[in-house]
mmCIF file of C-alpha atoms in Angstrom:
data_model
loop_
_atom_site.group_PDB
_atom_site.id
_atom_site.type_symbol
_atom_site.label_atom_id
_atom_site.label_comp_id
_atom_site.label_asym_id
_atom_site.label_seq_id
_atom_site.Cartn_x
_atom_site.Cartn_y
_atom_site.Cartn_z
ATOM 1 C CA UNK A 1 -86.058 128.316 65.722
ATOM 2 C CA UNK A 2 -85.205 129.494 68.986
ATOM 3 C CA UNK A 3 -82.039 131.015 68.422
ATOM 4 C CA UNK A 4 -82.958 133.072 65.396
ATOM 5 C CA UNK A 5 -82.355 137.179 65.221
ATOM 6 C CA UNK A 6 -85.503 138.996 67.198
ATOM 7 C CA UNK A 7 -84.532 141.993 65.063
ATOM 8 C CA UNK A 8 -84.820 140.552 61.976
ATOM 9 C CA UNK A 9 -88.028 140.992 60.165
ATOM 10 C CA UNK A 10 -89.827 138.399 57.493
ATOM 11 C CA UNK A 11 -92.899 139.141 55.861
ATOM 12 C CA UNK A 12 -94.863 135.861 54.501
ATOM 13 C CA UNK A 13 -96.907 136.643 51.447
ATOM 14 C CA UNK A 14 -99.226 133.604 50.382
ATOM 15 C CA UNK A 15 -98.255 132.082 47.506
ATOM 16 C CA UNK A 16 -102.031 131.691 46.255
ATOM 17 C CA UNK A 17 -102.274 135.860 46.946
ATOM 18 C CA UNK A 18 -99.469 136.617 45.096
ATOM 19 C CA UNK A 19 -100.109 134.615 41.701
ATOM 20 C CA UNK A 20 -103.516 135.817 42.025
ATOM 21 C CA UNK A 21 -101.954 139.436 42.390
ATOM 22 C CA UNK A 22 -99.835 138.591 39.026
ATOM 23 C CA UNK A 23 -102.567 137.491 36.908
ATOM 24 C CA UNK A 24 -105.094 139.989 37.782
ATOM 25 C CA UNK A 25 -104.614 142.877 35.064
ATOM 26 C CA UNK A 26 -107.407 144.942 34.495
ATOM 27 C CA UNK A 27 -108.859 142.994 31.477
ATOM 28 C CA UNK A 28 -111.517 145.054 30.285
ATOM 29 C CA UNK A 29 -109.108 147.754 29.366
ATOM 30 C CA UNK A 30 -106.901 145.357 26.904
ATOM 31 C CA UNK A 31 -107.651 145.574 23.091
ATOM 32 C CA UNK A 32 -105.289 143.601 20.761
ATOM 33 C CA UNK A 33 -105.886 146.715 18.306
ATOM 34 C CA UNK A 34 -103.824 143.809 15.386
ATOM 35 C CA UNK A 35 -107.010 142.192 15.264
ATOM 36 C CA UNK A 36 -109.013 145.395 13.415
ATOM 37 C CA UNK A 37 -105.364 146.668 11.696
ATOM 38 C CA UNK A 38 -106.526 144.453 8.172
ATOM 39 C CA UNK A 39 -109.951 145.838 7.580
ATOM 40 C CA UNK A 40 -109.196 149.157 9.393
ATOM 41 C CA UNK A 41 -106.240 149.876 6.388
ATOM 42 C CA UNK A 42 -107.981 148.001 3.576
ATOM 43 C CA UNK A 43 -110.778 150.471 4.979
ATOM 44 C CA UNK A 44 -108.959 153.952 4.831
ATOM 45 C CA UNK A 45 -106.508 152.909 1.859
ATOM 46 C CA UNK A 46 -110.452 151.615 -0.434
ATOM 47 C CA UNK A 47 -111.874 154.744 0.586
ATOM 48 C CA UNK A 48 -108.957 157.087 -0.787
ATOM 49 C CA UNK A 49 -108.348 154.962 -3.473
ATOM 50 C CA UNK A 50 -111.803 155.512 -4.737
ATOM 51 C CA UNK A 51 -112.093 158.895 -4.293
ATOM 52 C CA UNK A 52 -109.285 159.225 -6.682
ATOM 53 C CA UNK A 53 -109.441 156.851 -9.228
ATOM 54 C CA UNK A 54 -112.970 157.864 -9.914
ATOM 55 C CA UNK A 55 -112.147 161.027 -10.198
ATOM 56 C CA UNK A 56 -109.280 161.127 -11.706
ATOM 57 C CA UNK A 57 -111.087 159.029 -14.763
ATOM 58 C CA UNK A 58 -113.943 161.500 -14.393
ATOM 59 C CA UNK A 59 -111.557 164.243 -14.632
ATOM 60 C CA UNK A 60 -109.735 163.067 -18.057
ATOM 61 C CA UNK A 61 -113.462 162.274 -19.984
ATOM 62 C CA UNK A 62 -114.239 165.826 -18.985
ATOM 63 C CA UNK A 63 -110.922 166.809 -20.546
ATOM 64 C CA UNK A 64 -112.370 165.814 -23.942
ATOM 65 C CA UNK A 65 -115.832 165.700 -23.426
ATOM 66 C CA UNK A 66 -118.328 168.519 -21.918
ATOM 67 C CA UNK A 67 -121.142 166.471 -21.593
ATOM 68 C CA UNK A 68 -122.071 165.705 -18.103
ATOM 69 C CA UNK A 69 -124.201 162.116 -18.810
ATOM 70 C CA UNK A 70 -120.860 160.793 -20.123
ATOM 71 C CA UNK A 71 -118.512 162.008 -17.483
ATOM 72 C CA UNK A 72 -120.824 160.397 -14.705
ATOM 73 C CA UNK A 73 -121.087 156.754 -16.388
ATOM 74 C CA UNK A 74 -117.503 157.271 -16.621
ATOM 75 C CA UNK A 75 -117.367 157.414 -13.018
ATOM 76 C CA UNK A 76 -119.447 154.774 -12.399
ATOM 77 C CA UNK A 77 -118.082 152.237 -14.355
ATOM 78 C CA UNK A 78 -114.540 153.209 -12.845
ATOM 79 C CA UNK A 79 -116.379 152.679 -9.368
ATOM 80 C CA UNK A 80 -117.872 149.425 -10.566
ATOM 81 C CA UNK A 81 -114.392 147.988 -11.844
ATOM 82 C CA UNK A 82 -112.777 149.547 -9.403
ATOM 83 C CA UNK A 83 -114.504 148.340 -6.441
ATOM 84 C CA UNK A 84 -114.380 144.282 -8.088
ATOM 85 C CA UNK A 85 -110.714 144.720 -8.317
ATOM 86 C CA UNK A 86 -110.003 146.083 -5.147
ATOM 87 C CA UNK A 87 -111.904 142.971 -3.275
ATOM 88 C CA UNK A 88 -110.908 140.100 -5.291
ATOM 89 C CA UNK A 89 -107.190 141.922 -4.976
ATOM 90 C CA UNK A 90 -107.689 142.233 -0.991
ATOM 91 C CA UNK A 91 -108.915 138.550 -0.527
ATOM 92 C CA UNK A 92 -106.458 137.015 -3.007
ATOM 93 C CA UNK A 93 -103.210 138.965 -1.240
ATOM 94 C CA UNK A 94 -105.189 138.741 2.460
ATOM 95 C CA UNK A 95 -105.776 134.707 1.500
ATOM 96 C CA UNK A 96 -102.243 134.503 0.857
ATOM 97 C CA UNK A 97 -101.008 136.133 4.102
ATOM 98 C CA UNK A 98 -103.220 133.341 5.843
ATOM 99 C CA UNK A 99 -102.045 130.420 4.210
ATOM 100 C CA UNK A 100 -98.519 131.749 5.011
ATOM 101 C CA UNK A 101 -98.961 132.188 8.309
ATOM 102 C CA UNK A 102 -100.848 128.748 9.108
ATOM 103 C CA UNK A 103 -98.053 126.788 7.328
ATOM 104 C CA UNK A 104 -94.956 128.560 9.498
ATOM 105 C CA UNK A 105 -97.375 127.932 12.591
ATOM 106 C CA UNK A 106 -97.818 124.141 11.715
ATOM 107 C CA UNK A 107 -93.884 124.398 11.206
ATOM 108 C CA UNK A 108 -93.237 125.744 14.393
ATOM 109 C CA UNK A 109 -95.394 122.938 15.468
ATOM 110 C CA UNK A 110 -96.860 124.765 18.810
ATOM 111 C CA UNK A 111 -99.102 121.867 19.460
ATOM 112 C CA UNK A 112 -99.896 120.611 23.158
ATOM 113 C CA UNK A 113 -102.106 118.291 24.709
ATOM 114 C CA UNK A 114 -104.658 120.376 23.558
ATOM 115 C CA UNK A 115 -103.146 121.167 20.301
ATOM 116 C CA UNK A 116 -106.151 121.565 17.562
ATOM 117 C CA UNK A 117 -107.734 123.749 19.966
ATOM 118 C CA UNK A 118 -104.561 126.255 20.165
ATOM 119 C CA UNK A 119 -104.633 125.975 16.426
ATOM 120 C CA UNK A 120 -108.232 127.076 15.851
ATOM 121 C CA UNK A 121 -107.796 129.662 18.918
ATOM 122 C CA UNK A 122 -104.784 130.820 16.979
ATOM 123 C CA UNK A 123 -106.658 131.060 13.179
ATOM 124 C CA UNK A 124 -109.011 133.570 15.281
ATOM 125 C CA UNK A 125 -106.709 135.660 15.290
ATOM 126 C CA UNK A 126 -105.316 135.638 11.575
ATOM 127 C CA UNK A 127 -106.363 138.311 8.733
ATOM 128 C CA UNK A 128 -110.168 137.492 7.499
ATOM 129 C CA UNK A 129 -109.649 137.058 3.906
ATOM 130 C CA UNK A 130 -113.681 137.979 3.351
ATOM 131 C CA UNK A 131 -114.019 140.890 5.701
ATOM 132 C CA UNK A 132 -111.030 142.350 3.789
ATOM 133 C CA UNK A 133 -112.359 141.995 0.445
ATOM 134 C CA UNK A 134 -115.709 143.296 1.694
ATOM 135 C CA UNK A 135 -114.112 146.020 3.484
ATOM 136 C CA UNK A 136 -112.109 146.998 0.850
ATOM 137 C CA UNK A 137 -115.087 147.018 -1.941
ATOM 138 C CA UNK A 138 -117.430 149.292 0.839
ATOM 139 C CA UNK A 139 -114.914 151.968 1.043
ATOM 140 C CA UNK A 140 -114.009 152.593 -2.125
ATOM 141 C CA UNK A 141 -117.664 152.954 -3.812
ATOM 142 C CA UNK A 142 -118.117 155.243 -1.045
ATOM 143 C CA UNK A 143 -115.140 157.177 -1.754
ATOM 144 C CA UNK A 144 -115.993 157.330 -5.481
ATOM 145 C CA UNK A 145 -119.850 158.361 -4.397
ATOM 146 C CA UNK A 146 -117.834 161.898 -3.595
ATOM 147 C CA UNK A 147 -116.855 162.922 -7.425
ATOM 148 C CA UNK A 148 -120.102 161.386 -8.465
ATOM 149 C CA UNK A 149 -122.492 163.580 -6.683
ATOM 150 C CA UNK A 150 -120.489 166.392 -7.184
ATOM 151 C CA UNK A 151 -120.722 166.217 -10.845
ATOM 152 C CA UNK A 152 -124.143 164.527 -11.448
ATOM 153 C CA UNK A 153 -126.859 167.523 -11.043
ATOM 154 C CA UNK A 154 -124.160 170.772 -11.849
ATOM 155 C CA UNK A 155 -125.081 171.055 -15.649
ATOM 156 C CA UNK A 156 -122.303 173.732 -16.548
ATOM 157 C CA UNK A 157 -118.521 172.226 -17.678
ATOM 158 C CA UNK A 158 -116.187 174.512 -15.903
ATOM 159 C CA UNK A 159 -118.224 174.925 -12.819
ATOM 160 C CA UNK A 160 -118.817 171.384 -12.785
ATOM 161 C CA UNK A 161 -115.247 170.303 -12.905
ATOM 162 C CA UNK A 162 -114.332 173.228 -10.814
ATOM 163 C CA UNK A 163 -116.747 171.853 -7.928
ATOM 164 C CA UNK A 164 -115.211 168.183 -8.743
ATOM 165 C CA UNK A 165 -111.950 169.296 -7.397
ATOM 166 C CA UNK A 166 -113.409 170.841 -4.282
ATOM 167 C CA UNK A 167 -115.182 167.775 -3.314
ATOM 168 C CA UNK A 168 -112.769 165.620 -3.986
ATOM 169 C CA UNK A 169 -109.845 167.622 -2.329
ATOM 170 C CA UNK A 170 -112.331 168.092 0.763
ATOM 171 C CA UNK A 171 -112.501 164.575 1.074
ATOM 172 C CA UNK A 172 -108.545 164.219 0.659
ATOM 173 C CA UNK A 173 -108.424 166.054 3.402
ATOM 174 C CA UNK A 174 -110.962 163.815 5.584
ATOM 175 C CA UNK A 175 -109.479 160.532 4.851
ATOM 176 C CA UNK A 176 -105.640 162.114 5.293
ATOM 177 C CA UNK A 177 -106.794 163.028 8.649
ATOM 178 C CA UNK A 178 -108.404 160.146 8.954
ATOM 179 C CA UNK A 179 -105.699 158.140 8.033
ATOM 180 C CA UNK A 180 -103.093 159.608 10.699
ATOM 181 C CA UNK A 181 -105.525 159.459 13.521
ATOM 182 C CA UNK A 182 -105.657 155.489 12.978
ATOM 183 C CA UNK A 183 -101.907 155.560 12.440
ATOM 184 C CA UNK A 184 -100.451 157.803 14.932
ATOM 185 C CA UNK A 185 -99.015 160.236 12.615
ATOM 186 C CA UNK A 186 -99.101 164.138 12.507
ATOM 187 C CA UNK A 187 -102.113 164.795 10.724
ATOM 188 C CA UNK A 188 -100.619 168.309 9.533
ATOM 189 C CA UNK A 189 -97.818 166.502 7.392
ATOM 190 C CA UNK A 190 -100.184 163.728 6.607
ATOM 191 C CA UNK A 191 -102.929 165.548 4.850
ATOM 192 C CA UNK A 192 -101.016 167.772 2.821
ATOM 193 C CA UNK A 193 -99.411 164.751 1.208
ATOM 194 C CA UNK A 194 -102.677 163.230 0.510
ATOM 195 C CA UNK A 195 -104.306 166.231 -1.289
ATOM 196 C CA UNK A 196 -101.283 167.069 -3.292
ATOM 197 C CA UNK A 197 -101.008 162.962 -4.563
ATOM 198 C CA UNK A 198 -104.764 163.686 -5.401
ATOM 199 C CA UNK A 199 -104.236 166.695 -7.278
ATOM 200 C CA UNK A 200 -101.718 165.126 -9.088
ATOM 201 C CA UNK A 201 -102.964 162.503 -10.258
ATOM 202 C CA UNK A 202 -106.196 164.419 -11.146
ATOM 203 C CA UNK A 203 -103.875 167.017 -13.180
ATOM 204 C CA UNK A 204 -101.491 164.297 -14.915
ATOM 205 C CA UNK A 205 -105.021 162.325 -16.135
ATOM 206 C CA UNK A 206 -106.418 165.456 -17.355
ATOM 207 C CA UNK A 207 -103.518 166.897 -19.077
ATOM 208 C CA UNK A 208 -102.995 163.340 -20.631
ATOM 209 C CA UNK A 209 -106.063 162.824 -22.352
ATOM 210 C CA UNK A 210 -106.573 166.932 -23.222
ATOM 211 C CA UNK A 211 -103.192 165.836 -24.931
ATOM 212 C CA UNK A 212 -104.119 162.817 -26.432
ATOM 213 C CA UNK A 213 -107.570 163.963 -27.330
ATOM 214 C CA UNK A 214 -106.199 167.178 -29.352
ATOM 215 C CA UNK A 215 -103.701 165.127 -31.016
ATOM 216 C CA UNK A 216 -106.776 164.420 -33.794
ATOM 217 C CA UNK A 217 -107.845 160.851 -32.097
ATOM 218 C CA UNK A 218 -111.234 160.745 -33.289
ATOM 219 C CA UNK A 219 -113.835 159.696 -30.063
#
C-alpha cells in the first residue's frame, strides 16, 4: 500500500528458488556406507577367522605330529569345513535378519499409493543373505591360504612351525589394521588385541593336544 514504511526493507525470495535451493545437496558425494556394512564385516571377521582356525588346527597336529603332508591336509580340511560353516552360518543368521526386518516393516505398514513399490525400493536396501554367505566363505579360505603356504614347501618341524607363527601373526596384524580402518578405531589398540587373541588361541591348541597327545592316546 501507499501508506506503508519507506524504510522498511522486504526481500522476496521465489518460492520455486528456494525449494529448489533445499533439495539440491550435492548428491554425488552421498554414500549410505549401511548398505556395504554386512559383507564388509562378514568380510574382515571370514578373513581373520580363517587365518586362525586353520592355523590354530595346523598348529595342534604339528604338536603331535612332525610330518609336514599331515599338518597341511589338516589345514585344508579345517579350511574346507570351515569355509561351509561360515556361509551356510552367514546366510542362515543374515536370512533371519531379513525376514525380521520385512515383517516389522509390513507391521509398520508404510504403504502409500504407491505402496509395493516403496516395499521393493525398501528390500534394496536390506542385508543380502547370498552375498553374505559368499562373502563370508571368500575371506576365510583366503585367510587360511596364509598358514597353508607357509607350511606347505618348509620341510623342517621347528622352522616350519616357527615360520607358521610369523605368517600368521603378520597377517593378524593386516586384518587388525584392517579391521579399525573400516571401523573407525585406533588401529594401535586394535591390532595388538588381534595378534595376542591369535597367539592365544594358537598356544592353548598346541599345548592342548601336546597334552593330550603325551598322555599315551595312541594316533
Amino acid at each position: 500500500m501507499a501508506a506503508s514504511n519507506p524504510n522498511h526493507l522486504q526481500i522476496v525470495i521465489p518460492e520455486h528458488n528456494a525449494q529448489q535451493n533445499q533439495c539440491d545437496f550435492p548428491k554425488d558425494k552421498y554414500f549410505d556406507y549401511s548398505q556395504r556394512a554386512q559383507w564388509l564385516r562378514a568380510a574382515v571377521l571370514g578373513a581373520n577367522d580363517g587365518l586362525v582356525c586353520t592355523a590354530s588346527l595346523m598348529m595342534g597336529v604339528g604338536a603331535v605330529k612332525e610330518d609336514a603332508k599331515v599338518m597341511v591336509l589338516t589345514g585344508f580340511a579345517g579350511l574346507f569345513a570351515g569355509a561351509c560353516s561360515m556361509a551356510i552360518g552367514e546366510f542362515v543368521s543374515v536370512h533371519s535378519q531379513l525376514d525380521i526386518e520385512i515383517a516389522q516393516m509390513k507391521r509398520e505398514k508404510r504403504m502409500t499409493n504407491n505402496g509395493q513399490n516403496e516395499v521393493e525400493l525398501e528390500k534394496e536396501k536390506l542385508p543380502k543373505p547370498w552375498q553374505a554367505a559368499m562373502a563370508s566363505a571368500l575371506a576365510f579360505s583366503l585367510g587360511a591360504v596364509v598358514p597353508l603356504l607357509a607350511a606347505a614347501f618348509i620341510a623342517n618341524y621347528k622352522v616350519r612351525l616357527g615360520v607358521v607363527v610369523a605368517a600368521v601373526t603378520l597377517a593378524l596384524v593386516a586384518f587388525g589394521g584392517v579391521g579399525a580402518v573400516v571401523g573407525g578405531t585406533p588401529v594401535a589398540s586394535s591390532c595388538p588385541r588381534v595378534v595376542v587373541g591369535g597367539w592365544m588361541a594358537m598356544g592353548i591348541t598346541f599345548g592342548l593336544t601336546k597334552l593330550i597327545g603325551s598322555s599315551g592316546l595312541e594316533m
